[in-house]
Coordinates of C-alpha atoms in Angstrom, one line a residue:
M179 CA 20.5 34.8 -24.1
T180 CA 21.9 36.0 -21.0
E181 CA 24.0 33.9 -18.1
S182 CA 21.0 34.0 -15.8
E183 CA 18.3 32.0 -18.7
I184 CA 20.7 29.5 -19.2
A185 CA 18.7 26.5 -16.8
E186 CA 21.9 25.0 -14.8
P187 CA 22.0 21.5 -15.3
L188 CA 20.3 19.3 -12.7
E189 CA 22.2 17.4 -10.1
L190 CA 20.0 14.3 -9.5
P191 CA 20.4 13.1 -6.1
R192 CA 23.3 10.4 -5.7
G193 CA 20.0 7.6 -4.7
I194 CA 18.3 7.9 -8.1
A195 CA 21.5 8.7 -10.0
L196 CA 23.2 5.1 -9.2
A197 CA 19.5 3.9 -9.9
W198 CA 20.1 5.1 -13.6
G199 CA 23.8 3.3 -13.7
I200 CA 24.8 7.3 -14.0
A201 CA 26.8 7.9 -11.4
A202 CA 30.4 8.4 -11.0
A203 CA 32.2 4.4 -9.8
P204 CA 34.4 5.1 -6.8
Q205 CA 37.7 6.1 -7.6
R206 CA 39.4 3.7 -4.4
G207 CA 37.9 0.5 -2.7
P208 CA 38.0 -3.2 -3.8
K209 CA 36.6 -2.7 -7.1
R210 CA 36.7 -6.1 -7.9
E211 CA 35.4 -8.0 -5.0
M212 CA 32.7 -4.7 -4.6
S213 CA 30.3 -3.5 -6.7
V214 CA 26.6 -1.4 -6.4
E215 CA 25.1 -4.3 -7.4
R216 CA 26.1 -6.9 -4.9
I217 CA 25.5 -4.2 -1.8
V218 CA 22.2 -4.1 -2.8
D219 CA 21.6 -8.4 -4.1
A220 CA 22.8 -8.6 -0.1
A221 CA 20.7 -6.1 1.1
V222 CA 17.8 -7.7 -0.8
E223 CA 18.5 -10.9 0.7
L224 CA 19.1 -10.0 4.7
A225 CA 15.2 -8.0 4.1
D226 CA 14.0 -10.7 2.2
A227 CA 15.5 -13.4 5.1
D228 CA 14.4 -11.3 8.4
G229 CA 12.4 -8.2 7.2
L230 CA 14.0 -4.4 7.0
A231 CA 14.9 -4.4 10.8
A232 CA 17.9 -6.9 9.7
V233 CA 19.5 -4.2 7.0
S234 CA 22.3 -2.0 7.8
M235 CA 25.0 -0.8 6.2
A236 CA 27.0 -2.9 9.1
A237 CA 25.0 -6.4 8.4
V238 CA 25.8 -6.1 4.7
A239 CA 29.0 -5.3 4.9
S240 CA 28.9 -8.1 7.0
K241 CA 27.6 -11.0 4.5
L242 CA 29.6 -9.7 2.4
G243 CA 33.1 -10.1 4.4
F244 CA 33.8 -6.0 4.1
T245 CA 33.9 -3.4 6.6
P246 CA 31.0 -0.8 6.9
M247 CA 33.6 1.8 5.2
S248 CA 33.9 -0.4 2.0
L249 CA 29.9 0.2 1.7
Y250 CA 30.4 4.0 2.0
R251 CA 32.2 4.8 -1.4
Y252 CA 30.3 3.1 -3.0
V253 CA 26.7 3.8 -1.5
S254 CA 26.7 6.7 0.4
A255 CA 23.7 6.3 2.6
K256 CA 21.4 4.1 4.0
D257 CA 18.5 6.1 2.0
D258 CA 20.4 5.1 -1.3
L259 CA 20.4 1.8 -0.1
L260 CA 16.7 1.2 0.4
L261 CA 15.5 3.3 -2.9
L262 CA 18.2 0.6 -4.8
M263 CA 16.4 -2.4 -3.1
Q264 CA 13.2 -1.0 -3.4
E265 CA 14.2 -0.9 -7.6
E266 CA 16.1 -4.5 -7.5
A267 CA 12.9 -5.8 -5.7
L268 CA 10.1 -4.1 -7.6
G269 CA 11.7 -5.5 -11.4
L270 CA 9.6 -5.2 -14.4
P271 CA 6.0 -5.3 -14.9
P272 CA 4.7 -8.5 -15.3
E273 CA 5.6 -10.1 -19.2
S274 CA 2.1 -11.5 -19.5
L275 CA 1.0 -8.0 -19.9
D276 CA 1.9 -8.7 -24.0
E277 CA -1.2 -11.2 -24.0
A278 CA -3.5 -9.9 -21.9
N279 CA -5.9 -7.9 -24.5
G280 CA -7.1 -4.4 -23.8
W281 CA -7.0 -2.0 -20.6
R282 CA -8.9 -3.6 -18.3
A283 CA -7.1 -7.0 -18.9
R284 CA -4.1 -5.4 -18.9
L285 CA -4.7 -3.2 -15.7
A286 CA -5.3 -6.6 -14.0
E287 CA -2.4 -8.1 -14.7
I288 CA -0.1 -5.5 -13.6
Y289 CA -2.3 -5.6 -10.3
R290 CA -1.7 -9.1 -9.8
G291 CA 2.2 -8.5 -11.0
A292 CA 2.6 -6.1 -8.2
V293 CA 0.6 -8.3 -6.0
E294 CA 3.2 -10.6 -6.3
V295 CA 5.9 -8.7 -5.8
Y296 CA 4.6 -7.5 -2.3
Q297 CA 4.4 -11.2 -1.7
R298 CA 7.8 -12.1 -2.7
H299 CA 9.5 -9.2 -0.8
P300 CA 7.2 -7.8 2.2
W301 CA 9.5 -5.6 3.3
L302 CA 9.0 -3.3 0.8
L303 CA 5.5 -2.5 2.4
A304 CA 7.5 -0.7 5.5
L305 CA 9.6 1.5 3.0
P306 CA 8.0 5.5 3.8
I307 CA 6.2 6.5 0.9
S308 CA 8.1 10.4 0.5
G309 CA 7.6 11.0 -2.8
S310 CA 7.4 9.3 -6.4
P311 CA 9.9 6.7 -6.5
I312 CA 11.9 8.4 -9.8
T313 CA 14.5 4.9 -11.0
P314 CA 14.2 2.8 -13.7
N315 CA 11.8 0.0 -12.6
S316 CA 9.8 1.8 -10.9
S317 CA 9.3 4.3 -14.0
A318 CA 8.1 0.9 -16.2
W319 CA 5.5 0.4 -14.2
I320 CA 3.9 3.6 -14.3
D321 CA 4.6 3.0 -18.5
A322 CA 2.8 0.4 -18.3
T323 CA -0.7 1.3 -16.5
L324 CA -0.3 4.6 -18.7
Q325 CA 0.0 2.0 -21.7
A326 CA -2.7 0.3 -20.5
L327 CA -5.3 3.2 -21.4
A328 CA -3.3 5.0 -24.5
E329 CA -6.4 3.6 -26.4
T330 CA -9.3 4.6 -23.7
G331 CA -8.9 8.4 -24.6
L332 CA -9.0 9.6 -20.8
T333 CA -6.6 12.2 -20.4
Y334 CA -3.1 11.7 -18.8
D335 CA -4.8 13.5 -15.1
E336 CA -7.2 11.0 -15.3
R337 CA -4.8 8.1 -16.4
I338 CA -2.4 8.4 -13.8
A339 CA -5.3 8.7 -10.9
A340 CA -6.4 5.5 -12.2
S341 CA -2.9 3.8 -12.1
L342 CA -3.1 5.3 -8.8
T343 CA -5.9 3.7 -7.3
V344 CA -4.9 0.1 -9.2
M345 CA -0.8 -0.1 -7.7
G346 CA -3.1 1.3 -4.2
Q347 CA -5.3 -1.5 -4.5
A348 CA -2.2 -3.9 -4.5
R349 CA -0.7 -2.3 -2.2
W350 CA -3.3 -2.9 0.1
C351 CA -4.0 -6.4 -0.9
G352 CA -0.1 -7.2 -0.3
T353 CA 0.0 -5.7 3.4
V354 CA -3.2 -7.7 4.6
Q355 CA -1.4 -10.8 3.1
A356 CA 1.5 -10.0 4.6
G357 CA 0.3 -9.7 7.9
Y358 CA -1.6 -12.8 7.7
G359 CA 1.5 -14.4 6.2
E360 CA 3.6 -13.3 9.3
R361 CA 1.4 -14.7 11.4
A362 CA 1.5 -18.0 9.6
R363 CA 5.0 -18.4 9.8
T364 CA 5.0 -17.7 13.7
S365 CA 2.0 -19.7 14.4
G366 CA 2.4 -22.4 12.1
L367 CA -1.1 -22.2 11.3
D368 CA -2.2 -22.6 7.5
D369 CA -4.9 -20.1 6.0
A370 CA -8.0 -22.0 6.7
Q371 CA -7.1 -22.5 10.3
M372 CA -6.2 -18.8 11.0
A373 CA -9.8 -18.3 8.6
A374 CA -11.5 -20.4 11.4
Q375 CA -9.4 -19.1 14.5
E376 CA -10.6 -15.4 13.4
S377 CA -14.1 -16.5 13.0
A378 CA -14.2 -17.5 16.5
L379 CA -12.7 -14.6 18.2
F380 CA -15.4 -12.7 16.4
D381 CA -18.1 -14.9 17.1
A382 CA -17.3 -14.8 20.9
V383 CA -17.5 -11.3 21.3
I384 CA -20.0 -10.1 18.5
G385 CA -24.0 -9.7 19.8
A386 CA -26.5 -9.0 17.0
D387 CA -27.8 -6.2 19.5
E388 CA -24.5 -4.0 19.7
F389 CA -23.6 -5.1 15.8
P390 CA -26.1 -6.5 14.0
E391 CA -25.1 -6.7 10.2
L392 CA -21.5 -7.5 11.8
R393 CA -23.3 -11.0 13.2
R394 CA -25.3 -11.8 10.4
A395 CA -22.4 -11.1 8.1
I396 CA -20.2 -14.4 10.7
D397 CA -23.2 -16.6 10.4
A398 CA -23.5 -16.1 6.9
G399 CA -19.6 -17.7 7.1
V400 CA -17.5 -14.3 5.9
F401 CA -14.5 -15.2 7.7
T402 CA -14.0 -18.5 6.6
S403 CA -14.9 -17.6 3.1
T404 CA -12.4 -18.1 0.0
F405 CA -13.8 -14.7 -1.7
D406 CA -11.8 -12.6 -2.7
P407 CA -12.8 -9.0 -1.7
F408 CA -9.7 -7.4 -2.9
R409 CA -10.4 -8.8 -6.5
F410 CA -13.7 -8.2 -5.9
G411 CA -12.9 -4.5 -5.1
L412 CA -10.3 -4.2 -8.2
E413 CA -12.8 -5.4 -10.4
R414 CA -15.8 -2.8 -9.0
V415 CA -12.6 0.0 -9.5
L416 CA -12.6 -1.2 -13.2
D417 CA -16.5 -0.9 -13.9
G418 CA -16.2 2.4 -12.0
V419 CA -13.6 3.5 -14.9
D420 CA -15.2 1.9 -17.7
A421 CA -18.7 3.9 -16.7
Y422 CA -17.1 6.7 -16.6
M423 CA -15.5 6.7 -20.1
A424 CA -18.9 5.6 -21.5
T425 CA -21.0 8.7 -19.3
R426 CA -17.8 10.9 -21.3
G427 CA -18.9 9.5 -24.6
S428 CA -16.8 10.3 -27.8
D429 CA -15.8 13.8 -27.1
M430 CA -13.6 12.5 -24.1
A431 CA -13.3 16.5 -22.9
P432 CA -11.0 16.8 -19.9
E433 CA -13.5 17.5 -16.8
V434 CA -12.7 20.8 -14.6
S435 CA -12.9 19.3 -11.1
G436 CA -12.8 21.2 -7.9
H437 CA -11.3 18.3 -5.7
E438 CA -9.2 18.7 -3.8
W439 CA -6.4 17.0 -1.8
I440 CA -7.9 15.9 1.8
A441 CA -5.7 17.4 4.3
L442 CA -5.6 18.2 8.2
E443 CA -6.7 21.2 9.3
E444 CA -3.6 23.8 9.2
A445 CA -4.0 24.4 12.9
E446 CA -3.8 20.3 13.7
L447 CA -0.5 20.3 11.6
A448 CA 1.1 23.0 13.5
G449 CA 0.3 21.4 17.0
D450 CA -2.0 24.5 17.9
K451 CA -3.2 23.2 21.9
R452 CA -6.7 25.3 21.7
Y453 CA -7.4 23.2 18.6
L454 CA -6.4 19.9 20.0
D455 CA -7.7 20.2 22.8
A456 CA -11.2 21.2 21.0
L457 CA -10.2 18.2 18.9
K458 CA -10.3 16.4 22.5
A459 CA -13.3 17.2 24.2
V460 CA -14.8 15.9 20.7
R461 CA -13.4 12.2 21.0
A462 CA -14.3 12.2 24.6
A463 CA -18.1 13.0 23.4
E464 CA -17.7 11.0 20.7
K465 CA -17.2 7.8 23.0
A466 CA -19.5 9.0 26.1
L467 CA -22.5 8.9 23.0
R468 CA -21.0 5.6 21.9
A469 CA -21.2 4.0 25.6
A470 CA -24.4 5.7 26.0
R471 CA -26.2 3.2 23.0
K472 CA -24.8 0.3 24.2
V473 CA -26.5 0.7 27.5
E474 CA -29.4 1.6 25.5
R475 CA -29.5 -1.1 23.8
Q476 CA -28.8 -3.4 26.3
T477 CA -31.5 -1.9 28.3
L478 CA -33.9 -2.4 25.6
R479 CA -32.9 -5.7 25.0
E480 CA -33.6 -6.5 28.9
A481 CA -36.8 -4.9 28.5
N482 CA -38.0 -7.1 25.7
E483 CA -37.2 -10.0 27.5
R484 CA -38.7 -9.1 30.1
I485 CA -41.8 -8.9 28.1
A486 CA -41.7 -11.9 26.5
K487 CA -41.1 -13.7 29.8
A488 CA -44.4 -12.1 31.7
R489 CA -46.7 -12.9 28.2
A490 CA -45.2 -16.5 28.2
K491 CA -46.9 -16.4 31.9
G492 CA -50.0 -14.7 31.1

């Protein structure tokens, strides 16, 4: 083997190395009083109390009674701190997984556990997604979803896809609940009061002519219902996975798929002016069309009212 064929050992980014406990410890600094664990715990406490915006190296240092420079000996960048905070807040998958029978029940438990994590630490939802977080706890969640589907015969591509769908459902549920939770804290309203207020606002502006189905939904009480739309969505996703496995049969041979990632046109990503101007013109035309259809519905309604009045007089 030539020297060029010998692969260089991969150097992990410091944040990932810290998460796995394989980063070199600082050689100087207040070792007994300070540690990566204490720094991360303090940062998580700040985020839990006041949101992600409250977390800075200076704020964490102040909470611990040290200078920011002391922190940099342990966590050299804020991005690394955010990664470690995410790892700490995420924790391990729920222990209730051990009592769940079958792939469907196990995925449902993973979903429930993830939603609870977002409820405890809503600031997690504000962290940017720039790739897969390659840390111990995040890896444990991925592994748990793959284990749940291990006996199904799905390919690893399909199992990862199912995992992403379940976790995406949990994240969306967490996002909505976090928003309503913040509103509850600032308004002092409970869930029922917020639902009633929201329903009343819809009721005030939604007409049957312009939004007929939404009007019927409001009248049916959807905005004050205790029905859980997120769990319904999860169950239908799992129904779909179940049906997919049934159609594949016992062979379970991998499907050849031509599906591609959804992506914007390169011209739009590059900021091509002529293309962006064309998109702007399309949006303006769509807006004008919606306005024209609104006038059409209004005119039709008024015409029907005139006809009805004329018939009543005749």
